[in-house]
Short mmCIF file of C-alpha atoms and ligand atoms in Angstrom, two decimals:
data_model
loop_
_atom_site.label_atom_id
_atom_site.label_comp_id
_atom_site.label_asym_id
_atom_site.label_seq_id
_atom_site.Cartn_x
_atom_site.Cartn_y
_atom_site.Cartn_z
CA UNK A 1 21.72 17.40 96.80
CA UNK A 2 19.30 14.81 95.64
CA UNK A 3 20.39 12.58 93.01
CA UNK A 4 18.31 12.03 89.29
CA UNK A 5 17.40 8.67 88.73
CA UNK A 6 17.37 8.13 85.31
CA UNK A 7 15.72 4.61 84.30
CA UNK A 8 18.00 3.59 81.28
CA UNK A 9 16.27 0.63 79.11
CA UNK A 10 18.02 -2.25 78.64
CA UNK A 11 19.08 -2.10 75.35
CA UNK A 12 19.41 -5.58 74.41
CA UNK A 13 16.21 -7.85 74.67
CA UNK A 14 14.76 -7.97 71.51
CA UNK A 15 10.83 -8.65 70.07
CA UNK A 16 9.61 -12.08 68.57
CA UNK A 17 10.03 -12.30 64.53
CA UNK A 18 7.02 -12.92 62.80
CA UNK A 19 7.04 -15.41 60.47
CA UNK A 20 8.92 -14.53 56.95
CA UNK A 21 6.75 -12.94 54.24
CA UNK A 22 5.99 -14.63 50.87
CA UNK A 23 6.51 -11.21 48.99
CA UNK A 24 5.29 -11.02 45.32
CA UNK A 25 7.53 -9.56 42.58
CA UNK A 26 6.98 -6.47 41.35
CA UNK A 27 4.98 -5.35 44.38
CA UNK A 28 5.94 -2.26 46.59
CA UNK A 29 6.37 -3.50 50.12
CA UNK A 30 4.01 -1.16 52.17
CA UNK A 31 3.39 -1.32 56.49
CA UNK A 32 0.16 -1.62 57.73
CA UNK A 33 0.07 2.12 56.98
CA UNK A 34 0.79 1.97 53.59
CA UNK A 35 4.07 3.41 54.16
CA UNK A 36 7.09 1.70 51.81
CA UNK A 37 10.37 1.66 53.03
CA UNK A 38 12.65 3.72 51.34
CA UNK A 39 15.49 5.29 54.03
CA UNK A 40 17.65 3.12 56.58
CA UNK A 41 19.68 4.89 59.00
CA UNK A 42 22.34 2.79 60.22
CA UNK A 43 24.24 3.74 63.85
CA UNK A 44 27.48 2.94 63.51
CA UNK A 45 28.69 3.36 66.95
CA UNK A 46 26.80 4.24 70.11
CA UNK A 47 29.81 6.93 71.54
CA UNK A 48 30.54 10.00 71.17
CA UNK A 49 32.74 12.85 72.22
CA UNK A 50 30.02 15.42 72.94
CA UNK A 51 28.10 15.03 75.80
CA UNK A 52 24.54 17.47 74.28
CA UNK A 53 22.65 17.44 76.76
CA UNK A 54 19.55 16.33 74.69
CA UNK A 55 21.08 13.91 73.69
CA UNK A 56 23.93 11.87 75.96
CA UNK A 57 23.91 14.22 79.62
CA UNK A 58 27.03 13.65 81.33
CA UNK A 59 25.08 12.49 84.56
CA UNK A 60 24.15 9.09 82.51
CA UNK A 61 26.97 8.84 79.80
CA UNK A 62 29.63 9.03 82.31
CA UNK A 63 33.00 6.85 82.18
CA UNK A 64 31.41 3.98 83.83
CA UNK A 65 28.23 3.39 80.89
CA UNK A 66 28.44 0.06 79.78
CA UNK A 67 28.75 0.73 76.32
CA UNK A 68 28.69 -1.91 73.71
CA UNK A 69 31.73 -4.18 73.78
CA UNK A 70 33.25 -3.98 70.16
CA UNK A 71 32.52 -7.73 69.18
CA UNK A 72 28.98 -7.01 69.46
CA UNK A 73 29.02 -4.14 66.75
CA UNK A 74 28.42 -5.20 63.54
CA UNK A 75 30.90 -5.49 61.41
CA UNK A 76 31.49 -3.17 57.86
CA UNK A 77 30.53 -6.43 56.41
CA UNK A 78 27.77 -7.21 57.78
CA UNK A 79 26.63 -3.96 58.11
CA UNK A 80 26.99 -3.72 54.38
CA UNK A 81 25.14 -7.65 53.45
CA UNK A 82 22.01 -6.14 55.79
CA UNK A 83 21.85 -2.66 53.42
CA UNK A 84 21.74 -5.36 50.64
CA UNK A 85 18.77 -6.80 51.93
CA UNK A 86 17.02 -3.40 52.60
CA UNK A 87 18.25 -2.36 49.22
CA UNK A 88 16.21 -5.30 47.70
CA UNK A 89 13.08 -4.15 49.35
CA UNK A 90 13.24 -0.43 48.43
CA UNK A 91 15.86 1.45 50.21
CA UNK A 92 17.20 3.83 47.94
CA UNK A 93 18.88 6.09 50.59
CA UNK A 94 21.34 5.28 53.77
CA UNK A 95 22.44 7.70 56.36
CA UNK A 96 24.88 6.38 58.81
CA UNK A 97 24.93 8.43 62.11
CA UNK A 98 25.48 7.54 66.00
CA UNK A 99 27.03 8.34 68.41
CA UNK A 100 29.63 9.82 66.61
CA UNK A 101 30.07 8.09 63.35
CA UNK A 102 33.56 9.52 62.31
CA UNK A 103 34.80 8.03 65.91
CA UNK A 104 34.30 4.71 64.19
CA UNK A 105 37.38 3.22 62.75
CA UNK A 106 38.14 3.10 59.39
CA UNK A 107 34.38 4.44 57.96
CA UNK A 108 35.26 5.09 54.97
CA UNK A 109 36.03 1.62 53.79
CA UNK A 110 32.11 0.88 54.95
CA UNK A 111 31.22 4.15 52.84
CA UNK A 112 33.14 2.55 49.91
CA UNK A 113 31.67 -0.66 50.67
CA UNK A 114 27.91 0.84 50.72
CA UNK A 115 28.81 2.96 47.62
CA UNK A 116 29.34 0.19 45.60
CA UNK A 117 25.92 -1.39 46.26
CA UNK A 118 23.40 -0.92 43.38
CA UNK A 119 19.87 -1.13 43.57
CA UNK A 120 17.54 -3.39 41.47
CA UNK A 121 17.64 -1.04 37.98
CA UNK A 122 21.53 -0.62 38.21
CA UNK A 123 21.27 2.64 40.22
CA UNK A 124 23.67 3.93 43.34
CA UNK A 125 22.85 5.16 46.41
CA UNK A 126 21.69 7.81 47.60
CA UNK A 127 24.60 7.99 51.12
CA UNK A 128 24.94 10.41 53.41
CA UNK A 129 26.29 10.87 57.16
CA UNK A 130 25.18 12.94 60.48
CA UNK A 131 28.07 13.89 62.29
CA UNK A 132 28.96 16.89 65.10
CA UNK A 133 31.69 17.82 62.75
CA UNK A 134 34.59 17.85 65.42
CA UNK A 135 36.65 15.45 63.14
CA UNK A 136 35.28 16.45 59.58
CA UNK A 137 38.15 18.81 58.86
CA UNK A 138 40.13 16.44 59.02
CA UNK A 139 38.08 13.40 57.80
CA UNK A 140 36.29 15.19 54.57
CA UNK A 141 38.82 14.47 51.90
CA UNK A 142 38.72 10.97 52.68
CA UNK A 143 34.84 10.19 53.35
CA UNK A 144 34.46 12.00 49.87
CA UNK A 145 36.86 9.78 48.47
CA UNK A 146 35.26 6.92 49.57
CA UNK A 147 31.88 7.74 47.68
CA UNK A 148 30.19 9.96 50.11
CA UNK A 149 28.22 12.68 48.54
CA UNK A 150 26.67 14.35 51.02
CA UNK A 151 26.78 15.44 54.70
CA UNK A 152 25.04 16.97 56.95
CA UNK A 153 26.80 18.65 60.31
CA UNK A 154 25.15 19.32 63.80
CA UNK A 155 25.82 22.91 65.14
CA UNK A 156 23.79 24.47 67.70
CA UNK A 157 25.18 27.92 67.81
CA UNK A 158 27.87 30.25 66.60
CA UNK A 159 28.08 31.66 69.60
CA UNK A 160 31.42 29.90 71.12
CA UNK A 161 30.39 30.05 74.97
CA UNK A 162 26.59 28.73 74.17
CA UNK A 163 27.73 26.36 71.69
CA UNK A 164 30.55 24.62 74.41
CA UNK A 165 27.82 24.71 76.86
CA UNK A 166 25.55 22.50 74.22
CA UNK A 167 28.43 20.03 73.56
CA UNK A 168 29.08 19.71 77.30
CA UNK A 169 32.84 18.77 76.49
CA UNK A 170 33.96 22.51 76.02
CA UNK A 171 34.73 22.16 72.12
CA UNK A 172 34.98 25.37 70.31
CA UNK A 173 32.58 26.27 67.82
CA UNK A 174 35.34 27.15 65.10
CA UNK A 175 36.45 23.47 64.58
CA UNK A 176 33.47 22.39 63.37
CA UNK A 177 32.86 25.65 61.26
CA UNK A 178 36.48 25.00 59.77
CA UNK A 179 35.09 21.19 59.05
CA UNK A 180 32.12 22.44 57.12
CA UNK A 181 34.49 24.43 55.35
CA UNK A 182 36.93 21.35 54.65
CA UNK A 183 33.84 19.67 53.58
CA UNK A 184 32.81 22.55 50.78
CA UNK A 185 36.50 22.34 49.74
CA UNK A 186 36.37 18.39 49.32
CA UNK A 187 33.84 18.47 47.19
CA UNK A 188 30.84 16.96 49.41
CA UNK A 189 27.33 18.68 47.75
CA UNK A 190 23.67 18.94 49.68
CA UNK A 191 25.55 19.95 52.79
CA UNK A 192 22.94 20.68 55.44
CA UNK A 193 23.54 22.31 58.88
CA UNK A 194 21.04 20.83 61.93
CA UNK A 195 20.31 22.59 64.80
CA UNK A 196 18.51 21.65 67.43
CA UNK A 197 16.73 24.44 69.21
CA UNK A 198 16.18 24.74 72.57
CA UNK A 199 14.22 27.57 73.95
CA UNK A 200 15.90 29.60 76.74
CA UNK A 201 19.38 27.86 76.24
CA UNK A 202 20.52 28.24 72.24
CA UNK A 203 16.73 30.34 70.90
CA UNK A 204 18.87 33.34 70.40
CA UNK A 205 21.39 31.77 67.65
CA UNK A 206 18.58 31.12 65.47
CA UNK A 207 18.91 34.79 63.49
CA UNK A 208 22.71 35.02 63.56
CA UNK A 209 22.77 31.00 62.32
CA UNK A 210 20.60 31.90 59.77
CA UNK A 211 22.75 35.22 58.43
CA UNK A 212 25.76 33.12 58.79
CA UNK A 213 24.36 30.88 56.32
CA UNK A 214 22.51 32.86 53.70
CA UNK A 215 24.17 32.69 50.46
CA UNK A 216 26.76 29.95 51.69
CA UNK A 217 25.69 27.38 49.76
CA UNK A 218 24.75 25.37 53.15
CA UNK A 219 21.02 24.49 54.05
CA UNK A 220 20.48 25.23 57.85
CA UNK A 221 17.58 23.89 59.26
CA UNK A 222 16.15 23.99 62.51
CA UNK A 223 14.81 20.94 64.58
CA UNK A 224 12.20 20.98 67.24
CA UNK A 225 13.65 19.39 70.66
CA UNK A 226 12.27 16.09 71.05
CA UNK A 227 11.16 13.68 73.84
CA UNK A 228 13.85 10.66 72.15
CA UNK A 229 15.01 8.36 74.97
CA UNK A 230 14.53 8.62 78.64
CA UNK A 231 17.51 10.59 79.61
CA UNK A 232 17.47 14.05 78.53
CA UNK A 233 14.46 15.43 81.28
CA UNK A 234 12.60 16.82 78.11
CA UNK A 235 10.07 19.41 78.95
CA UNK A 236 7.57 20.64 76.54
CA UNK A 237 7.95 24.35 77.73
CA UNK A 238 11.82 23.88 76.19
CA UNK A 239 9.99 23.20 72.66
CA UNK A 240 10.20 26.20 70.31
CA UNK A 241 7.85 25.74 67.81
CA UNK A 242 8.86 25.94 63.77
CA UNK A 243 6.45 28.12 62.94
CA UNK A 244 8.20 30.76 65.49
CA UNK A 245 11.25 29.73 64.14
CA UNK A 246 10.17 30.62 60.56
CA UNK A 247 8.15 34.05 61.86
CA UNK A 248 11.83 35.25 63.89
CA UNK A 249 13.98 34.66 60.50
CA UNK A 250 11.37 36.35 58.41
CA UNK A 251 11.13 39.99 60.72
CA UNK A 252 14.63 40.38 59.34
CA UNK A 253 15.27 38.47 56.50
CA UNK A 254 12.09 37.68 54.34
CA UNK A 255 11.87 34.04 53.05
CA UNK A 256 8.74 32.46 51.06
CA UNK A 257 7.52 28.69 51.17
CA UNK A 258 9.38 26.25 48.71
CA UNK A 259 7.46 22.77 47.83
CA UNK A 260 9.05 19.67 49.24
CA UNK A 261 12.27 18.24 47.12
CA UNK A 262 11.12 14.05 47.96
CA UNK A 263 8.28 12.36 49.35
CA UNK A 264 8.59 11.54 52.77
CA UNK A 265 11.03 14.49 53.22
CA UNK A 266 11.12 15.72 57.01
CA UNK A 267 11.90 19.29 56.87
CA UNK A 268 9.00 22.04 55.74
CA UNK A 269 11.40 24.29 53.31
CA UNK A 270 11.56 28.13 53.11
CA UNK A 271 13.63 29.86 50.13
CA UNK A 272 15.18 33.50 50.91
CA UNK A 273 13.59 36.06 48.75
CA UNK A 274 15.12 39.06 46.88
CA UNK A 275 14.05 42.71 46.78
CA UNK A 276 11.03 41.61 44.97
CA UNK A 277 10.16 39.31 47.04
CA UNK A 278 10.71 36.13 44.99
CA UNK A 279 12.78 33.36 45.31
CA UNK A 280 16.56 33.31 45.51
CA UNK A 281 18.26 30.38 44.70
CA UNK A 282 21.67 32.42 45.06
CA UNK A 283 20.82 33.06 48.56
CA UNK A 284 19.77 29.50 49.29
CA UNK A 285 17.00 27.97 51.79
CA UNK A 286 16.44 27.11 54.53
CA UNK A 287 14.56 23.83 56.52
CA UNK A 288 12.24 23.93 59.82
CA UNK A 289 11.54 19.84 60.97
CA UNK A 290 8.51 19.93 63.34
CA UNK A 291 8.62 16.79 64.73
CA UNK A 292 6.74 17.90 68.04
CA UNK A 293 4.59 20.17 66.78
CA UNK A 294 3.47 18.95 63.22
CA UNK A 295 4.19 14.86 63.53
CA UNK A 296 4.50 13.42 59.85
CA UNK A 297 4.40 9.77 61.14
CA UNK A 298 1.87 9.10 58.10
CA UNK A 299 5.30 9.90 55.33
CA UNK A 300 7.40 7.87 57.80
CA UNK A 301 9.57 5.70 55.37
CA UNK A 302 12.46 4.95 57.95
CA UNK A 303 14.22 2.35 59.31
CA UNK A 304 16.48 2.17 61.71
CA UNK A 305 19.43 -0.46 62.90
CA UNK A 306 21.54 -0.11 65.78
CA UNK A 307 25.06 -0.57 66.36
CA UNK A 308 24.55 -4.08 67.67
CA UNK A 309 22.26 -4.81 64.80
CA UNK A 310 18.99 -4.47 66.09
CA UNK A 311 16.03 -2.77 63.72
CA UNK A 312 14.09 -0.12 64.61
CA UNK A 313 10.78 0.85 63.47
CA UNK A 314 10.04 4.11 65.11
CA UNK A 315 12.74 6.51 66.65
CA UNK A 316 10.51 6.07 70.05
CA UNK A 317 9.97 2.11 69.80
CA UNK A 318 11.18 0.55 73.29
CA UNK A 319 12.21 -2.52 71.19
CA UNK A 320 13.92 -3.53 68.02
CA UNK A 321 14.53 -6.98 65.90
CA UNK A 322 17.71 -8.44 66.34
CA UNK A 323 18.67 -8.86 62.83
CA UNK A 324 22.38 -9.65 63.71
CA UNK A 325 21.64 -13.02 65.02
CA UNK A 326 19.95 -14.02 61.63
CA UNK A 327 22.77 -12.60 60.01
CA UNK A 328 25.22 -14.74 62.41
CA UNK A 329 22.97 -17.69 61.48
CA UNK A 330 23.88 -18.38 57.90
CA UNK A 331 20.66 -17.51 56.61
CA UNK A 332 20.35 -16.42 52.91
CA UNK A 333 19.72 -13.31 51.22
CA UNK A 334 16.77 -14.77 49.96
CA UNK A 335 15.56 -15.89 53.67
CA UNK A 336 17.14 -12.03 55.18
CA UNK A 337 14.65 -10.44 52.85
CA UNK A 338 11.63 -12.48 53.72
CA UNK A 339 12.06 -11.76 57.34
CA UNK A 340 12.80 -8.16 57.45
CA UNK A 341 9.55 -7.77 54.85
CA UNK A 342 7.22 -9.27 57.67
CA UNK A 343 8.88 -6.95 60.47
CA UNK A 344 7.89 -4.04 57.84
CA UNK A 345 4.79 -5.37 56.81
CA UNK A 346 3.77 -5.90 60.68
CA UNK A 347 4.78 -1.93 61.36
CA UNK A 348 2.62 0.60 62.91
CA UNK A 349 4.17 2.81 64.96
CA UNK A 350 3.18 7.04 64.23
CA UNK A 351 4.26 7.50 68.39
CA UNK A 352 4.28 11.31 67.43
CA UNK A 353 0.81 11.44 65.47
CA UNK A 354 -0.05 10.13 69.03
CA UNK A 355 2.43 12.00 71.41
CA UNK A 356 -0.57 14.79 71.84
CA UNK A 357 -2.78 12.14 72.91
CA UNK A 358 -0.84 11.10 75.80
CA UNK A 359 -0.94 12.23 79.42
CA UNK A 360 1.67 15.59 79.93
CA UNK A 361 4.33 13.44 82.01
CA UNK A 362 4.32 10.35 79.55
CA UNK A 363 7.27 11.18 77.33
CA UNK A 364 9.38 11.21 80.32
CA UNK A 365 8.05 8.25 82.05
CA UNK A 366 6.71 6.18 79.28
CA UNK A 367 5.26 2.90 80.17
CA UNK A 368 8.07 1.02 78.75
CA UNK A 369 11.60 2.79 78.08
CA UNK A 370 12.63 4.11 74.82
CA UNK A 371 15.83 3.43 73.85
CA UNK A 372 18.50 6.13 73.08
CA UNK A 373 18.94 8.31 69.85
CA UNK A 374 22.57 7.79 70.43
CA UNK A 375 21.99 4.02 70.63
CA UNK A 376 19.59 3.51 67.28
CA UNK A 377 20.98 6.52 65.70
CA UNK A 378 19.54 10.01 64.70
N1 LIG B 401 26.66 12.65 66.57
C1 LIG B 401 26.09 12.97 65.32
C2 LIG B 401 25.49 14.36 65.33
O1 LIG B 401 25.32 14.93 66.40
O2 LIG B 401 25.21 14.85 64.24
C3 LIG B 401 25.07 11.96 64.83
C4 LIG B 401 24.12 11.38 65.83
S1 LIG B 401 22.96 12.52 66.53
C5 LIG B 401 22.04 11.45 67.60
C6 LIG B 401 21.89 12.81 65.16
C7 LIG B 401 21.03 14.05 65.23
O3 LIG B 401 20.11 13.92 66.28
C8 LIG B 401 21.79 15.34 65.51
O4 LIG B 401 21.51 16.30 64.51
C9 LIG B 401 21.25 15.79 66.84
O5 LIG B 401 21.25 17.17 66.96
C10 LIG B 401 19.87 15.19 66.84
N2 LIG B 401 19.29 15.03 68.17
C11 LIG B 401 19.80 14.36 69.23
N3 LIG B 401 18.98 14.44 70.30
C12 LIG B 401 17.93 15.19 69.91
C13 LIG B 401 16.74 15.64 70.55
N4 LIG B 401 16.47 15.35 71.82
N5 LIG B 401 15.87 16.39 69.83
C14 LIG B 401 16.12 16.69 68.54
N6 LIG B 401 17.21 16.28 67.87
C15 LIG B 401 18.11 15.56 68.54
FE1 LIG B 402 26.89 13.11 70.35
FE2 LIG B 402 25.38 13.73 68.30
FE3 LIG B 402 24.27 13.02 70.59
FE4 LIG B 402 25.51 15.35 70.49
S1 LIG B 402 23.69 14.75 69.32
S2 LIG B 402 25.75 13.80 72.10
S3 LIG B 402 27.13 14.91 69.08
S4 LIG B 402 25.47 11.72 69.30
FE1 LIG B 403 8.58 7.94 62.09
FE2 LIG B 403 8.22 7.21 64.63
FE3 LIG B 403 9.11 9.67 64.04
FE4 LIG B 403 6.56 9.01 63.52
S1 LIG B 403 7.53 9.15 65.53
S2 LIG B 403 7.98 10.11 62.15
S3 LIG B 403 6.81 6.84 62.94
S4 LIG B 403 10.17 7.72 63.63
#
């Protein structure tokens, strides 16, 4: 059998900061796209006990991956100074993710810790987290607790054979149904259900997903499989489109087109009508993000920092800004917030505005590496 050779970036070299930005009060920090910067998504640990095969196959995450030693995570409190600083130039919401963010220890005193943060007017967070639910039911009370008001659980099927074959690490699907369940009970609101959808492997769960969830007070919505990394031998022909996603929900259950909730928002929504073919709050929504087949780079207001503190400006860059060193450098606030406004001044990238412009076999052997999505976080 021959083997796959997988080129797997090297994580850790890092670009050149510009020089620090004199920013003016009162203005609205904008990239050289006019884009402001309004979400940070924070990885909070680059394991994980699934092994999705989109995401972390077992042929490359296998016992032997050097993952990140733990002194070169950030800590809760520096994780919590840098939101400070992106707080000061417009961040408004948070999402920490992975790996598998409930895996990291003690996360709710960082969700307390980010929950206390206010932004410029006196206001809290917005703070949510991306987990694959297998320790919510347990976890839920406490993330709540800490301040956490809303969550949003992976699930790729209901199906309990299709959705151990997705996870790769045989977990059964009724765990993580129980911890969306705990999560309703704790008290956590907005909870939204991701899957990602695969055609041929998981395409089938989209109809029963979406009857599970009608009426449950749960937003499901359906992602496009994307070309993220350089690991997960993405193929284009393993896309299904929203748009069939949307047309196979509404043969049997009709929905209509709802306007977006936030600028910037990723998903396209679609409310489930009634008998007369309006509306239904009762019966809820759901979301379709096409970030194949519909890129919005030009809404793109995210921000990304890896476990080891490096920033991300795209979820396909090849390179980040290592932010921790500044941080381990005794620099000020003042001087944090002047440097990270340059790196998001200087920002360009729309790599899926231009994914349709590249050669077929780029995504999988671009000219430099992308990182992971498990290492700079979903
Ligand atoms: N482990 C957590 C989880 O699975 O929710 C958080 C991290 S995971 C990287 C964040 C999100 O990225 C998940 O919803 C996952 O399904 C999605 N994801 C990972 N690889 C993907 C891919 N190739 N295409 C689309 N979505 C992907
Ligand atoms: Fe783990 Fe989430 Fe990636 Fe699945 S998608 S391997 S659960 S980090
Ligand atoms: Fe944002 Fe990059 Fe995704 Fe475009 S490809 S939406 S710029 S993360």
């Amino acid at each position: 059998m021959s083997e796959r050779i997988i080129p797997v970036v090297d994580q850790r070299s890092s670009l050149i900061l510009p020089a620090p930005a004199k920013l003016q009060a009162g203005t609205t920090l904008k990239d050289q796209l006019q884009r402001p910067l309004h979400d940070l998504r924070i990885s909070v640990t680059d394991r994980c006990n699934f092994r999705c095969s989109y995401c972390m196959p077992k042929e490359v995450f296998h016992k032997d991956y050097p993952y990140l030693p733990h002194s070169d995570l950030l800590t809760f409190e520096e994780i919590t100074r840098t939101a400070k600083v992106f707080v000061a130039l417009g961040v408004r919401k948070i999402r920490l993710t992975g790996g598998e963010p409930l895996l990291r220890k003690n996360i709710e005193v960082l969700i307390a810790q980010l929950a206390a943060l206010r932004t410029p007017d006196g206001q809290a967070l917005d703070i949510t987290l991306t987990t694959n639910g297998s320790l919510l039911a347990r976890k839920a009370q406490a993330l709540k607790d800490a301040g956490l008001q809303r969550i949003t659980v992976s699930l790729d099927g209901l199906d309990d054979s299709i959705f151990r074959q997705m996870n790769d690490v045989d977990f059964p699907v009724n765990e993580v149904l129980a911890g969306i369940e705990a999560a309703q009970a704790a008290g956590l609101s907005h909870i939204k259900v991701n899957m990602v959808v695969k055609r041929g492997t998981n395409d089938h769960e989209i109809l029963p997903m979406a009857r599970h969830f009608q009426g449950s007070g749960v937003t499901l919505r359906f992602i496009e499989y994307m070309d993220v990394g350089a690991t997960n031998g993405w193929r284009m022909d393993e896309v299904l489109p929203s748009a069939q996603v949307i047309s196979r929900i509404q043969a049997a259950l009709p929905l209509v087109p709802l306007a977006a909730a936030a600028a910037g928002e990723t998903a396209q929504r679609w409310g489930y009508a009634n008998a007369k073919g309006q509306y239904d709050p009762q019966l809820g929504e759901v979301g379709v993000i096409s970030s194949v087949t519909q890129a919005f780079c030009r809404d793109c207001n995210r921000a990304r920092l890896s476990t080891e503190g490096q920033l991300y400006l795209c979820l396909f860059a090849s390179q980040g800004y290592d932010l921790r060193s500044l941080i381990r450098s005794h620099l000020s606030d003042e001087e944090m917030v002047a440097q990270v406004a340059a790196i998001w001044q200087g920002r360009s990238d729309r790599y899926s505005e231009l994914r349709s412009s590249l050669p077929p076999d780029a995504s999988q052997t671009p000219a430099r590496p992308r990182v992971e999505m498990s290492y700079i976080g979903g």
